[in-house]
Short mmCIF file of N, CA and C in Angstrom, two decimals:
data_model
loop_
_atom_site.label_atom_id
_atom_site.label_comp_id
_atom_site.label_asym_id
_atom_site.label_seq_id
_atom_site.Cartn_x
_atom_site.Cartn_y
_atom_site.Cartn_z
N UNK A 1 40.58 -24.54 30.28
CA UNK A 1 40.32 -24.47 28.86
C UNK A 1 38.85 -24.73 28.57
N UNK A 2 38.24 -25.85 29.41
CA UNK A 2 37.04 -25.94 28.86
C UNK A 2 36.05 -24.62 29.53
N UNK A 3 36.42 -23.90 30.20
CA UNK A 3 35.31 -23.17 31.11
C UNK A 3 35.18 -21.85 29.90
N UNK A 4 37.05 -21.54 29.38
CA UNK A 4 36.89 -20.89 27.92
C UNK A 4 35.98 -20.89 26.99
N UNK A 5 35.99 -22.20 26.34
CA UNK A 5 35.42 -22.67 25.73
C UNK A 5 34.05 -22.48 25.74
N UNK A 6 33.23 -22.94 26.69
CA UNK A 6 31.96 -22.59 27.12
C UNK A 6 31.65 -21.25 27.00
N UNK A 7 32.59 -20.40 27.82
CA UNK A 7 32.45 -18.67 27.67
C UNK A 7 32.09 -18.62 26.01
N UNK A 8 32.84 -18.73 25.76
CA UNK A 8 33.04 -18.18 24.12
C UNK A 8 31.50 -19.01 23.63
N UNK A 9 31.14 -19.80 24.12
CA UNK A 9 29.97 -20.90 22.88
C UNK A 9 29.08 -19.84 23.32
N UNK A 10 28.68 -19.50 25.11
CA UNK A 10 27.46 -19.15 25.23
C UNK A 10 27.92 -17.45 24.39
N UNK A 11 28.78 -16.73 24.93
CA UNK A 11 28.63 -15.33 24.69
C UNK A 11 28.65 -15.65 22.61
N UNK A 12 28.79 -16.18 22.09
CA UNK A 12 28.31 -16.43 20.79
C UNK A 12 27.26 -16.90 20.47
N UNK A 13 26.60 -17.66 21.72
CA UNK A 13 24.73 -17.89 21.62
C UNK A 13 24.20 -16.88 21.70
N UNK A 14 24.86 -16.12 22.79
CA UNK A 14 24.29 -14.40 22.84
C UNK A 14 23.99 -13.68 22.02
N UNK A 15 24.61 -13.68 21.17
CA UNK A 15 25.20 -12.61 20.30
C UNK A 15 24.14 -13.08 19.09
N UNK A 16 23.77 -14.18 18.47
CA UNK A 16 22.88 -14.80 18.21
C UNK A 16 21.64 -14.74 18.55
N UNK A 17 21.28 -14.49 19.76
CA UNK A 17 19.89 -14.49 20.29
C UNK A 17 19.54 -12.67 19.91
N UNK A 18 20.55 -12.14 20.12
CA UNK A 18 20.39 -10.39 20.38
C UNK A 18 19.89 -10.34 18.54
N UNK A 19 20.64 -10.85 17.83
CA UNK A 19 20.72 -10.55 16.69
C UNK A 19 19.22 -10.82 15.90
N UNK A 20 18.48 -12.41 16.41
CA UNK A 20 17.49 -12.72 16.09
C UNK A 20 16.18 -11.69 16.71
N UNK A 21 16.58 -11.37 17.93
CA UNK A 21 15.50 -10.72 18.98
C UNK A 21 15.67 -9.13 17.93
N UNK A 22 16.49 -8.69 17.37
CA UNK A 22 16.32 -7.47 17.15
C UNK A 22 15.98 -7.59 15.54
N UNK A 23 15.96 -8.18 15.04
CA UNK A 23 15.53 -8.56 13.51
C UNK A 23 13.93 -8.69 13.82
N UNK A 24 13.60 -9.43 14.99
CA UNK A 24 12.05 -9.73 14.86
C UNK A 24 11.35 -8.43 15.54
N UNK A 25 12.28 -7.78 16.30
CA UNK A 25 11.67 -6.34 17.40
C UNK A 25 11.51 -5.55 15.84
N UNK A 26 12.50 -5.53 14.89
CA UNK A 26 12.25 -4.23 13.78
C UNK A 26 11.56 -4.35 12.79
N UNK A 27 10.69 -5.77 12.59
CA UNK A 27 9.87 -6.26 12.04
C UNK A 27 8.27 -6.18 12.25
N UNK A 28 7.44 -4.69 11.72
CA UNK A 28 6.41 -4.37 12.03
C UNK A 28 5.58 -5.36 11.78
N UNK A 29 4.46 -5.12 12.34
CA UNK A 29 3.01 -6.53 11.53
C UNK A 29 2.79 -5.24 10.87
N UNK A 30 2.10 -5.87 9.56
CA UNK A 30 1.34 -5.15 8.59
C UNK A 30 -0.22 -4.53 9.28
N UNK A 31 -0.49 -3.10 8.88
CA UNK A 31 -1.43 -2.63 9.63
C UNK A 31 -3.12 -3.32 8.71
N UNK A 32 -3.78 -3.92 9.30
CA UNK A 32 -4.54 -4.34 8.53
C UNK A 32 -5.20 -2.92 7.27
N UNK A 33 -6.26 -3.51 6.49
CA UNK A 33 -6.59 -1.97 5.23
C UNK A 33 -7.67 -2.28 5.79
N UNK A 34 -7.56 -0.71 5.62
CA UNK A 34 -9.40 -0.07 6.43
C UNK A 34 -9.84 0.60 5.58
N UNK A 35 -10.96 0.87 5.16
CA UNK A 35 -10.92 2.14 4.14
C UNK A 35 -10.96 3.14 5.23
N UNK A 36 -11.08 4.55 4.25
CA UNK A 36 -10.63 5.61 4.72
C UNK A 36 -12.05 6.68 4.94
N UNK A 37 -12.15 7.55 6.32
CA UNK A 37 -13.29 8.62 6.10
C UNK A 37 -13.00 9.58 5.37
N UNK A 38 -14.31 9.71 5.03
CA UNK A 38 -14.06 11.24 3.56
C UNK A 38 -13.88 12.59 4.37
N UNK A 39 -13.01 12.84 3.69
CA UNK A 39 -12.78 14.91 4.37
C UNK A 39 -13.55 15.51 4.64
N UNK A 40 -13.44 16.22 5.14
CA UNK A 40 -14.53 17.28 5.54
C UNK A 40 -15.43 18.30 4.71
N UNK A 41 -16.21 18.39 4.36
CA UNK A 41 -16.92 19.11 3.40
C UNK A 41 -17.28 18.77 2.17
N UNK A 42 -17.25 17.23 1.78
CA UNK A 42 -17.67 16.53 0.64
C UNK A 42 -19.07 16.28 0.71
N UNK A 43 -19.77 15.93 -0.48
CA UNK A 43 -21.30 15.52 -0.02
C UNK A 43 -22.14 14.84 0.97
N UNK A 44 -22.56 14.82 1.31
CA UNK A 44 -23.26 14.44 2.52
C UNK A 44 -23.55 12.50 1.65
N UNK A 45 -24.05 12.45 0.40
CA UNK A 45 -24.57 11.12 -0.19
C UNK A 45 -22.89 10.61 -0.39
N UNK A 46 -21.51 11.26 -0.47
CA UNK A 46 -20.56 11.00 -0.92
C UNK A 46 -20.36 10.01 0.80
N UNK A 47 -20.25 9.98 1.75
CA UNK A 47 -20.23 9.99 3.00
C UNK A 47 -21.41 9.13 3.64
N UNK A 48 -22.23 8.72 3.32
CA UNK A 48 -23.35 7.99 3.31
C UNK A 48 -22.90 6.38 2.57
N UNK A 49 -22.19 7.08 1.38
CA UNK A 49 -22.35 5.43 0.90
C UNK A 49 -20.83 5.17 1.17
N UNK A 50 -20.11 5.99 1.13
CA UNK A 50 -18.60 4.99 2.12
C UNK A 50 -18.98 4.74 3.63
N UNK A 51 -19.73 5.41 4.16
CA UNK A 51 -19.75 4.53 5.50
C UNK A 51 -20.40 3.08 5.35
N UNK A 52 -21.28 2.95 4.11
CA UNK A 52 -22.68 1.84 3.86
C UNK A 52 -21.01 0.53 2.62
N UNK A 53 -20.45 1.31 2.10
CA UNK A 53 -19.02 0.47 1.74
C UNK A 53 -17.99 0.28 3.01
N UNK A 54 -17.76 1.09 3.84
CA UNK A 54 -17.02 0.36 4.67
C UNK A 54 -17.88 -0.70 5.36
N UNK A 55 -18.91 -0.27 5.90
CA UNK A 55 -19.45 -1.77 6.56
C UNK A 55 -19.37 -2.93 5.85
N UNK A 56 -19.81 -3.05 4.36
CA UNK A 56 -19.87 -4.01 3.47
C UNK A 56 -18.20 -5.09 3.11
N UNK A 57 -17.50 -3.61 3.24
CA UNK A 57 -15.84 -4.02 3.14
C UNK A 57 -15.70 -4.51 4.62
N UNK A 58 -16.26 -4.38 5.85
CA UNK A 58 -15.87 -4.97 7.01
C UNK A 58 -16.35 -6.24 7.00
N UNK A 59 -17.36 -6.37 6.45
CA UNK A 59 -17.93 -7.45 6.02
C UNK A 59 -17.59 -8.57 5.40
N UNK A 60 -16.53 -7.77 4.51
CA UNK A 60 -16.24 -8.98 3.50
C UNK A 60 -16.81 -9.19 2.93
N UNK A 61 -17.81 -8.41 2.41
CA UNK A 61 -18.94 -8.22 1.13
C UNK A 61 -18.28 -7.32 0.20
N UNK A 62 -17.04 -7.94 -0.56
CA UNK A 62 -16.29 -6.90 -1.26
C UNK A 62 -16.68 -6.35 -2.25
N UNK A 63 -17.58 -7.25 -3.37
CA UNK A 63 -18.68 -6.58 -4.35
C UNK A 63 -19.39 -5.64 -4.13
N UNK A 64 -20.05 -5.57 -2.79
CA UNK A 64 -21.27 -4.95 -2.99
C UNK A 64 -20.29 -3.78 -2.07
N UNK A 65 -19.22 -3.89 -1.64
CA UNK A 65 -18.24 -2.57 -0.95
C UNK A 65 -17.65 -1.69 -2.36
N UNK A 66 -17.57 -2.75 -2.82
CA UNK A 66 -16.90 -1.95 -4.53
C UNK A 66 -18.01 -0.86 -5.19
N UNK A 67 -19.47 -2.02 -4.89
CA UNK A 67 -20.81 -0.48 -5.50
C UNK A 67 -20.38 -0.06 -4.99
N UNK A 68 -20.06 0.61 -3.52
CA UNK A 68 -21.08 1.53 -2.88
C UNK A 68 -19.75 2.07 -2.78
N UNK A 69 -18.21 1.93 -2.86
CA UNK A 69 -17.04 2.85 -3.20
C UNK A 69 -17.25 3.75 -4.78
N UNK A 70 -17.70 3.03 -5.53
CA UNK A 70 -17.86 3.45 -6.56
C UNK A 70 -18.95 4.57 -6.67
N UNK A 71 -19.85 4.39 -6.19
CA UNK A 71 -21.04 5.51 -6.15
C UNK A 71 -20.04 6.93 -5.50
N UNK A 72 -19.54 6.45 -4.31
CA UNK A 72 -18.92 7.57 -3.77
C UNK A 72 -18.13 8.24 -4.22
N UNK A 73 -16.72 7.84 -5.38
CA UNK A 73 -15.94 7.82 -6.34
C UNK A 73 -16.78 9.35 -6.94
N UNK A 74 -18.01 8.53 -7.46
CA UNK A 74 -18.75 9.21 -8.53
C UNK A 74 -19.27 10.17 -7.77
N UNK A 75 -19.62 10.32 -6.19
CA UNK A 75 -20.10 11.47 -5.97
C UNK A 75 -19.56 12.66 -5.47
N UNK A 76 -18.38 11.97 -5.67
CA UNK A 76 -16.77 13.15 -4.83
C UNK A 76 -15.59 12.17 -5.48
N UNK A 77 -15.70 13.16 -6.73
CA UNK A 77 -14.52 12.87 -7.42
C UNK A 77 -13.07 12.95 -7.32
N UNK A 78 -13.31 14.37 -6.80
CA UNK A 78 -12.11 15.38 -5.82
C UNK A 78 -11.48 14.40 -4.68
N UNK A 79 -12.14 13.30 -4.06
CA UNK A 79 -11.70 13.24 -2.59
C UNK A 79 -10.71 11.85 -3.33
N UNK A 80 -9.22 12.17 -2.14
CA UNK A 80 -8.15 11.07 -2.43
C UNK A 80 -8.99 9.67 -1.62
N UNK A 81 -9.66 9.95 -0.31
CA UNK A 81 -9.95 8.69 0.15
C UNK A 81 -10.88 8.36 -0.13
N UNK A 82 -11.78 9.13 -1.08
CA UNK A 82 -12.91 7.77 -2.08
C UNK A 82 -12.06 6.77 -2.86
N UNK A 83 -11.45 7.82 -3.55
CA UNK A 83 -10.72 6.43 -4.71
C UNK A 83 -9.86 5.34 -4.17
N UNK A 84 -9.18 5.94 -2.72
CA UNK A 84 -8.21 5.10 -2.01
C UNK A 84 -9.52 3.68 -1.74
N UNK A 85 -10.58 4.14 -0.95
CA UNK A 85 -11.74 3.18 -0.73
C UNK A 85 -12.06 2.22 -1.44
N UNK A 86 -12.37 2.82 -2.84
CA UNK A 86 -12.52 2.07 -3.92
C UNK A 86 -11.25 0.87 -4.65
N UNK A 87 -10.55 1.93 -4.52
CA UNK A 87 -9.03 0.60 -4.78
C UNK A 87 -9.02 -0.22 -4.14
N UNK A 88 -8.67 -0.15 -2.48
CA UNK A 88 -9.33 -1.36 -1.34
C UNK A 88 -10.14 -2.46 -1.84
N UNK A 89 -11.33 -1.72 -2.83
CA UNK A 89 -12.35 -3.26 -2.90
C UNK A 89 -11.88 -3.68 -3.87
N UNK A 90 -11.67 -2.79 -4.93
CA UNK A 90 -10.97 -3.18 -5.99
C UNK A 90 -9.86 -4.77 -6.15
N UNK A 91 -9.25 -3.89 -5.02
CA UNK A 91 -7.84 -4.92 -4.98
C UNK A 91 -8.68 -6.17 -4.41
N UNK A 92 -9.42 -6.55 -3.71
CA UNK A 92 -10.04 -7.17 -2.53
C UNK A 92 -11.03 -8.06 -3.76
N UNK A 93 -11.87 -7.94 -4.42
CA UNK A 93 -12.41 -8.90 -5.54
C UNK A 93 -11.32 -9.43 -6.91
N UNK A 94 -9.83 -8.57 -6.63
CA UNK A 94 -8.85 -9.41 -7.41
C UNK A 94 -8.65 -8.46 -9.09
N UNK A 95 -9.54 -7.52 -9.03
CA UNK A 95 -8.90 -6.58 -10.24
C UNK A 95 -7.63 -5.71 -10.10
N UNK A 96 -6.94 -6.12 -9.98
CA UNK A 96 -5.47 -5.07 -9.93
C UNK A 96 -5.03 -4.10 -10.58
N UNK A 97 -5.60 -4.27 -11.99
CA UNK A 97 -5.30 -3.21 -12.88
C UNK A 97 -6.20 -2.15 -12.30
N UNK A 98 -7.16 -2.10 -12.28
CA UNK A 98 -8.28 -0.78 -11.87
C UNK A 98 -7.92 -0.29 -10.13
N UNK A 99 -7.48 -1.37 -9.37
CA UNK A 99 -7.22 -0.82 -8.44
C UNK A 99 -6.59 0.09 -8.46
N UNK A 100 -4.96 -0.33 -9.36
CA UNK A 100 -3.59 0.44 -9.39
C UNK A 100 -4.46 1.80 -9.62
N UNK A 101 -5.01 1.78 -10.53
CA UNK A 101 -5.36 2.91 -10.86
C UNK A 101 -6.42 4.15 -10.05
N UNK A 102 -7.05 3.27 -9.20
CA UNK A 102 -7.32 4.18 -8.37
C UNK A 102 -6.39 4.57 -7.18
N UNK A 103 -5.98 3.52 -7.11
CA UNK A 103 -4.69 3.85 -5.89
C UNK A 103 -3.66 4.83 -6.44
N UNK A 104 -3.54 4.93 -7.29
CA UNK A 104 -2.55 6.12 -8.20
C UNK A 104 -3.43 7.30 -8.10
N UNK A 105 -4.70 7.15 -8.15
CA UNK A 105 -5.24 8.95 -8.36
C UNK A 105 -5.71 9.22 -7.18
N UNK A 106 -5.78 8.05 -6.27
CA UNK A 106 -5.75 8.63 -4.90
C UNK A 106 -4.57 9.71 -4.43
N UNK A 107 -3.40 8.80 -5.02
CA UNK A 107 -1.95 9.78 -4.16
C UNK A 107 -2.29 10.91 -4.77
N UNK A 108 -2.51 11.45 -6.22
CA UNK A 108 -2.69 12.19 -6.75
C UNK A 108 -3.49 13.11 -6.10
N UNK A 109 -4.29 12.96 -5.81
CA UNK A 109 -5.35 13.74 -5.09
C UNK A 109 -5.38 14.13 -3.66
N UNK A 110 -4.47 13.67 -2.77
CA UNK A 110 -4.29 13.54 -1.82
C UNK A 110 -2.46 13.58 -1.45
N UNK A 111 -1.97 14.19 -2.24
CA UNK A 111 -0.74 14.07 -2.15
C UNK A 111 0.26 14.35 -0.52
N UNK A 112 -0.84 14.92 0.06
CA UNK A 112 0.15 15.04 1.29
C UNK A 112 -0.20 13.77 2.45
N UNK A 113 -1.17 13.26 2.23
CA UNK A 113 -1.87 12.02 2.99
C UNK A 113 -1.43 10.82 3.30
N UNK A 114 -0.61 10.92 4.28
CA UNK A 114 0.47 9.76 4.82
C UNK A 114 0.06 8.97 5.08
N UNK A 115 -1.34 8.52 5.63
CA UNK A 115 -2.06 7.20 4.84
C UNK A 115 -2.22 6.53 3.70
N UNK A 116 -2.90 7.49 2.58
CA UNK A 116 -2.73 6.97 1.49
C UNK A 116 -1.15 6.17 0.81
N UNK A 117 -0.04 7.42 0.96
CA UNK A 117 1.08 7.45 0.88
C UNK A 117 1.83 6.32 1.32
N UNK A 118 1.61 6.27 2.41
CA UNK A 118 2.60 4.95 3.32
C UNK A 118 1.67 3.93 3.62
N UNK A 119 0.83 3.80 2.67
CA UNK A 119 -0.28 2.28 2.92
C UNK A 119 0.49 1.16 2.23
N UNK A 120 0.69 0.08 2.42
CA UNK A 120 0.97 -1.18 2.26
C UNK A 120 0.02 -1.58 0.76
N UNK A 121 -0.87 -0.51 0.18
CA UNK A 121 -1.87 -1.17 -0.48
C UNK A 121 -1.16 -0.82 -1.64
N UNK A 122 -0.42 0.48 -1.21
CA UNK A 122 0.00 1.59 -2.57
C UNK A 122 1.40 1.38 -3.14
N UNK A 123 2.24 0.65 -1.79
CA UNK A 123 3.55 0.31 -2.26
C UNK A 123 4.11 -0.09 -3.17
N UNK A 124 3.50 -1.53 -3.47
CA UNK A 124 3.60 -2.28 -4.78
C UNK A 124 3.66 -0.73 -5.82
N UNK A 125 3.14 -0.14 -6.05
CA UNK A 125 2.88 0.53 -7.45
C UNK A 125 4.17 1.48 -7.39
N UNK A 126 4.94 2.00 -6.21
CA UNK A 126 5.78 3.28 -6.12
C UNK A 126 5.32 4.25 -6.52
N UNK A 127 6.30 5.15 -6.43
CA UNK A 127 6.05 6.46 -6.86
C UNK A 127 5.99 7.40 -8.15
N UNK A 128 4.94 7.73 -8.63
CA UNK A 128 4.63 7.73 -10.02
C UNK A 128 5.72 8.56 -10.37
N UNK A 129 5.85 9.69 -9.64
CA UNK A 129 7.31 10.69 -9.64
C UNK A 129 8.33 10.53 -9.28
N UNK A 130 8.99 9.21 -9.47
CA UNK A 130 10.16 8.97 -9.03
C UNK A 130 11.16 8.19 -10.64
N UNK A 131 12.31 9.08 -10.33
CA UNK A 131 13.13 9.08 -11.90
C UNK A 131 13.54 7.09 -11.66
N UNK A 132 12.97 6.75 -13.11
CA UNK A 132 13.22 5.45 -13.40
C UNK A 132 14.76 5.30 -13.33
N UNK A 133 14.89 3.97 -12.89
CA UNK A 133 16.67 3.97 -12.48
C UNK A 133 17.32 3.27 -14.01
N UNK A 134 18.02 3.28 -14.75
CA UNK A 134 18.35 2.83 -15.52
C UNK A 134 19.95 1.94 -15.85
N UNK A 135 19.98 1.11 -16.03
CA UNK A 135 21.29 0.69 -16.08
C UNK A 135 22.14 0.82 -17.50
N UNK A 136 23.98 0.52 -16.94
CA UNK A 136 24.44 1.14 -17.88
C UNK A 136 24.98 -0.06 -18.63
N UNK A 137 25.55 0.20 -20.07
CA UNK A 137 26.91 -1.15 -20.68
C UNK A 137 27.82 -0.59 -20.31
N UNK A 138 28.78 -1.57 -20.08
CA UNK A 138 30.31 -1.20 -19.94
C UNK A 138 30.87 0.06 -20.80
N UNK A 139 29.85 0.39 -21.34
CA UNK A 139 30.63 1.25 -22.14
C UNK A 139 30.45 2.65 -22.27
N UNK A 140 29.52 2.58 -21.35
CA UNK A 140 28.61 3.98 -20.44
C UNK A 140 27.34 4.08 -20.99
N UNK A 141 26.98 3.61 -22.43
CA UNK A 141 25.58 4.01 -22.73
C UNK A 141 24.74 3.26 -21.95
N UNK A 142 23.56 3.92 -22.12
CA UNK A 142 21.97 3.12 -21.35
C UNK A 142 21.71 2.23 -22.29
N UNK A 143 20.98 1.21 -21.47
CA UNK A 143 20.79 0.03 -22.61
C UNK A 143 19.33 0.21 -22.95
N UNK A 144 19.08 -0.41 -24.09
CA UNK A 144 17.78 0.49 -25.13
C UNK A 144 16.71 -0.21 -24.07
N UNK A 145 15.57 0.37 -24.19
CA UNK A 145 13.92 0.04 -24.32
C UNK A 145 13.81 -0.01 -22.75
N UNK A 146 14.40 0.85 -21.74
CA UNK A 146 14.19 0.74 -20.63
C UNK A 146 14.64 -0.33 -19.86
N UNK A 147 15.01 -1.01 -19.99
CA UNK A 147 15.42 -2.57 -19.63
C UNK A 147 16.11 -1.99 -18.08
N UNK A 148 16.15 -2.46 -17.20
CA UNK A 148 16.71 -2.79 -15.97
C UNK A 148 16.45 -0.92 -15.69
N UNK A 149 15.64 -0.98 -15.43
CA UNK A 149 14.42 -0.57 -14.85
C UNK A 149 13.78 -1.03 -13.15
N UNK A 150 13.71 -0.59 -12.36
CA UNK A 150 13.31 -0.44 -11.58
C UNK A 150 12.64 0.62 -10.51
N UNK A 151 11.66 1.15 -10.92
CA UNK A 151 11.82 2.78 -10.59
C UNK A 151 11.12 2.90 -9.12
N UNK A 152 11.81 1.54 -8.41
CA UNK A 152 11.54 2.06 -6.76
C UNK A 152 13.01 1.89 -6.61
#
């Protein structure tokens, strides 16, 4: 009985260990934020000052990474990974509202860009095109003013 007993404790330690080991195996690390290189065929000064902002953002000189995203912003309006760049510093000196917002016209601009897309930076905000979920009353109507809401 006791050798039972034992069977059963360890193969239930097992079963335990497998369970913890595979919770922590499916548990990615977060990829650190890098900014992003500009596409191919944008201005040459657009490309100049994100490389002169990424160093500054490697730096941890997030102000002076925010100028020099911002110049770039302004000199390639078109490109998703200026504004993605710029959100980076954005978020990084603690303005969130302006980030969101560049991080939103990044996807915009860049809509097929599975970086931008599946960045950890952009998540928080979801998907601007995705139908708000709405909840119901018992009685089937939607309940007023958007309320229970969640539109990830």
């Amino acid at each position: 009985m006791e050798s039972g007993g034992a069977m059963k404790y360890l193969s239930m330690l097992g079963v335990i260990l497998l369970l913890v080991g595979a919770v922590a195996c499916s548990k990615s690390r977060a990829k650190p934020l890098v900014p992003l290189a500009l596409e191919p065929g944008v201005k040459p000064q657009a490309v100049t000052l994100t490389e002169q902002g990424t160093q500054a953002y490697q730096a941890k000189q997030f102000d002076d990474a925010k100028n020099y995203f911002s110049q770039a912003v302004a000199a390639a309006p078109q490109s998703g990974p200026a504004h993605y760049n710029h959100a980076l510093a954005l978020n990084a000196v603690g303005d969130q509202e302006q980030a969101r917002q560049q991080f939103m016209e990044a996807a915009n601009l860049a809509p097929g860009d599975k970086v931008i897309w599946d960045s950890p930076a952009l998540s928080p905000y979801g998907n601007p095109e995705a139908p708000k979920k709405s909840k119901r009353l018992p009685d089937g109507t939607r309940m007023p003013g958007g309320y229970g809401g969640g539109g990830r």
